[in-house]
Amino acid sequence: MARFVVRFMKDVLGENGRQAEICQSIVEVEASSEGHATELAKQKFCENQSLCDWSLHADRIQVKQTEFPS
């Protein structure tokens, strides 16, 4: 099993009217593939945020494989 760091990202408008990208949450999972890691992270994110769909609080997901816990 590989370890993945999954970031849930959202674009927001700042006070100056400029768009900024923020990280809503970081989830670490162990999975057999990037796709499986994405699905596990979505489940954990929804549980942690009490959501039925991850996209209510994030616009996109970034997945990176890592060898060590962050």
mmCIF file with all atom_site columns, C-alpha atoms in Angstrom:
data_model
loop_
_atom_site.group_PDB
_atom_site.id
_atom_site.type_symbol
_atom_site.label_atom_id
_atom_site.label_alt_id
_atom_site.label_comp_id
_atom_site.label_asym_id
_atom_site.label_entity_id
_atom_site.label_seq_id
_atom_site.pdbx_PDB_ins_code
_atom_site.Cartn_x
_atom_site.Cartn_y
_atom_site.Cartn_z
_atom_site.occupancy
_atom_site.B_iso_or_equiv
_atom_site.pdbx_formal_charge
_atom_site.auth_seq_id
_atom_site.auth_comp_id
_atom_site.auth_asym_id
_atom_site.auth_atom_id
_atom_site.pdbx_PDB_model_num
ATOM 1  C CA . MET A 1 1  ? 0.000   0.000  0.000  1.00 0.00 ? 1  MET A CA 1
ATOM 2  C CA . ALA A 1 2  ? 1.208   3.468  -0.869 1.00 0.00 ? 2  ALA A CA 1
ATOM 3  C CA . ARG A 1 3  ? 0.677   6.624  1.176  1.00 0.00 ? 3  ARG A CA 1
ATOM 4  C CA . PHE A 1 4  ? -1.030  9.604  -0.435 1.00 0.00 ? 4  PHE A CA 1
ATOM 5  C CA . VAL A 1 5  ? -1.558  13.201 0.648  1.00 0.00 ? 5  VAL A CA 1
ATOM 6  C CA . VAL A 1 6  ? -4.859  14.535 -0.674 1.00 0.00 ? 6  VAL A CA 1
ATOM 7  C CA . ARG A 1 7  ? -5.602  18.266 -0.617 1.00 0.00 ? 7  ARG A CA 1
ATOM 8  C CA . PHE A 1 8  ? -9.077  19.726 -1.038 1.00 0.00 ? 8  PHE A CA 1
ATOM 9  C CA . MET A 1 9  ? -8.717  23.095 -2.755 1.00 0.00 ? 9  MET A CA 1
ATOM 10 C CA . LYS A 1 10 ? -11.159 25.987 -3.211 1.00 0.00 ? 10 LYS A CA 1
ATOM 11 C CA . ASP A 1 11 ? -11.028 29.261 -5.133 1.00 0.00 ? 11 ASP A CA 1
ATOM 12 C CA . VAL A 1 12 ? -12.281 32.252 -3.154 1.00 0.00 ? 12 VAL A CA 1
ATOM 13 C CA . LEU A 1 13 ? -12.404 35.999 -3.689 1.00 0.00 ? 13 LEU A CA 1
ATOM 14 C CA . GLY A 1 14 ? -10.351 38.077 -1.294 1.00 0.00 ? 14 GLY A CA 1
ATOM 15 C CA . GLU A 1 15 ? -11.237 41.485 0.095  1.00 0.00 ? 15 GLU A CA 1
ATOM 16 C CA . ASN A 1 16 ? -9.350  43.073 -2.783 1.00 0.00 ? 16 ASN A CA 1
ATOM 17 C CA . GLY A 1 17 ? -11.515 41.255 -5.334 1.00 0.00 ? 17 GLY A CA 1
ATOM 18 C CA . ARG A 1 18 ? -8.715  38.956 -6.439 1.00 0.00 ? 18 ARG A CA 1
ATOM 19 C CA . GLN A 1 19 ? -9.145  35.238 -6.669 1.00 0.00 ? 19 GLN A CA 1
ATOM 20 C CA . ALA A 1 20 ? -7.076  33.130 -4.281 1.00 0.00 ? 20 ALA A CA 1
ATOM 21 C CA . GLU A 1 21 ? -6.662  29.391 -3.935 1.00 0.00 ? 21 GLU A CA 1
ATOM 22 C CA . ILE A 1 22 ? -6.978  28.010 -0.414 1.00 0.00 ? 22 ILE A CA 1
ATOM 23 C CA . CYS A 1 23 ? -6.611  24.544 1.007  1.00 0.00 ? 23 CYS A CA 1
ATOM 24 C CA . GLN A 1 24 ? -9.773  23.484 2.826  1.00 0.00 ? 24 GLN A CA 1
ATOM 25 C CA . SER A 1 25 ? -8.278  20.294 4.245  1.00 0.00 ? 25 SER A CA 1
ATOM 26 C CA . ILE A 1 26 ? -5.406  17.830 3.937  1.00 0.00 ? 26 ILE A CA 1
ATOM 27 C CA . VAL A 1 27 ? -6.120  14.125 4.304  1.00 0.00 ? 27 VAL A CA 1
ATOM 28 C CA . GLU A 1 28 ? -3.489  11.377 4.406  1.00 0.00 ? 28 GLU A CA 1
ATOM 29 C CA . VAL A 1 29 ? -4.520  7.889  3.321  1.00 0.00 ? 29 VAL A CA 1
ATOM 30 C CA . GLU A 1 30 ? -2.954  4.570  2.467  1.00 0.00 ? 30 GLU A CA 1
ATOM 31 C CA . ALA A 1 31 ? -4.302  3.065  -0.726 1.00 0.00 ? 31 ALA A CA 1
ATOM 32 C CA . SER A 1 32 ? -3.388  0.775  -3.599 1.00 0.00 ? 32 SER A CA 1
ATOM 33 C CA . SER A 1 33 ? -3.770  3.491  -6.250 1.00 0.00 ? 33 SER A CA 1
ATOM 34 C CA . GLU A 1 34 ? -4.298  7.214  -6.727 1.00 0.00 ? 34 GLU A CA 1
ATOM 35 C CA . GLY A 1 35 ? -7.947  6.641  -7.624 1.00 0.00 ? 35 GLY A CA 1
ATOM 36 C CA . HIS A 1 36 ? -8.561  4.591  -4.500 1.00 0.00 ? 36 HIS A CA 1
ATOM 37 C CA . ALA A 1 37 ? -6.786  7.239  -2.411 1.00 0.00 ? 37 ALA A CA 1
ATOM 38 C CA . THR A 1 38 ? -9.044  9.913  -3.879 1.00 0.00 ? 38 THR A CA 1
ATOM 39 C CA . GLU A 1 39 ? -12.198 7.982  -2.970 1.00 0.00 ? 39 GLU A CA 1
ATOM 40 C CA . LEU A 1 40 ? -10.986 7.250  0.579  1.00 0.00 ? 40 LEU A CA 1
ATOM 41 C CA . ALA A 1 41 ? -10.040 10.885 1.097  1.00 0.00 ? 41 ALA A CA 1
ATOM 42 C CA . LYS A 1 42 ? -13.438 12.072 -0.166 1.00 0.00 ? 42 LYS A CA 1
ATOM 43 C CA . GLN A 1 43 ? -15.137 9.829  2.400  1.00 0.00 ? 43 GLN A CA 1
ATOM 44 C CA . LYS A 1 44 ? -12.922 11.078 5.242  1.00 0.00 ? 44 LYS A CA 1
ATOM 45 C CA . PHE A 1 45 ? -13.362 14.718 4.204  1.00 0.00 ? 45 PHE A CA 1
ATOM 46 C CA . CYS A 1 46 ? -17.147 14.342 4.168  1.00 0.00 ? 46 CYS A CA 1
ATOM 47 C CA . GLU A 1 47 ? -17.132 12.652 7.577  1.00 0.00 ? 47 GLU A CA 1
ATOM 48 C CA . ASN A 1 48 ? -14.886 15.329 9.098  1.00 0.00 ? 48 ASN A CA 1
ATOM 49 C CA . GLN A 1 49 ? -16.927 18.202 7.627  1.00 0.00 ? 49 GLN A CA 1
ATOM 50 C CA . SER A 1 50 ? -20.356 16.530 8.122  1.00 0.00 ? 50 SER A CA 1
ATOM 51 C CA . LEU A 1 51 ? -21.075 16.749 4.396  1.00 0.00 ? 51 LEU A CA 1
ATOM 52 C CA . CYS A 1 52 ? -22.866 14.524 1.932  1.00 0.00 ? 52 CYS A CA 1
ATOM 53 C CA . ASP A 1 53 ? -20.678 15.709 -0.990 1.00 0.00 ? 53 ASP A CA 1
ATOM 54 C CA . TRP A 1 54 ? -17.065 16.938 -0.838 1.00 0.00 ? 54 TRP A CA 1
ATOM 55 C CA . SER A 1 55 ? -17.672 19.482 -3.622 1.00 0.00 ? 55 SER A CA 1
ATOM 56 C CA . LEU A 1 56 ? -19.819 21.593 -1.291 1.00 0.00 ? 56 LEU A CA 1
ATOM 57 C CA . HIS A 1 57 ? -16.605 22.840 0.388  1.00 0.00 ? 57 HIS A CA 1
ATOM 58 C CA . ALA A 1 58 ? -13.968 22.335 -2.317 1.00 0.00 ? 58 ALA A CA 1
ATOM 59 C CA . ASP A 1 59 ? -13.573 22.907 -6.047 1.00 0.00 ? 59 ASP A CA 1
ATOM 60 C CA . ARG A 1 60 ? -10.900 20.331 -6.786 1.00 0.00 ? 60 ARG A CA 1
ATOM 61 C CA . ILE A 1 61 ? -8.660  17.669 -5.323 1.00 0.00 ? 61 ILE A CA 1
ATOM 62 C CA . GLN A 1 62 ? -4.870  17.372 -5.545 1.00 0.00 ? 62 GLN A CA 1
ATOM 63 C CA . VAL A 1 63 ? -3.364  13.936 -4.913 1.00 0.00 ? 63 VAL A CA 1
ATOM 64 C CA . LYS A 1 64 ? 0.342   13.267 -4.387 1.00 0.00 ? 64 LYS A CA 1
ATOM 65 C CA . GLN A 1 65 ? 2.044   10.049 -3.447 1.00 0.00 ? 65 GLN A CA 1
ATOM 66 C CA . THR A 1 66 ? 4.505   10.313 -0.567 1.00 0.00 ? 66 THR A CA 1
ATOM 67 C CA . GLU A 1 67 ? 6.860   7.940  1.183  1.00 0.00 ? 67 GLU A CA 1
ATOM 68 C CA . PHE A 1 68 ? 6.679   9.499  4.624  1.00 0.00 ? 68 PHE A CA 1
ATOM 69 C CA . PRO A 1 69 ? 3.828   10.850 6.754  1.00 0.00 ? 69 PRO A CA 1
ATOM 70 C CA . SER A 1 70 ? 3.594   14.633 6.509  1.00 0.00 ? 70 SER A CA 1
#
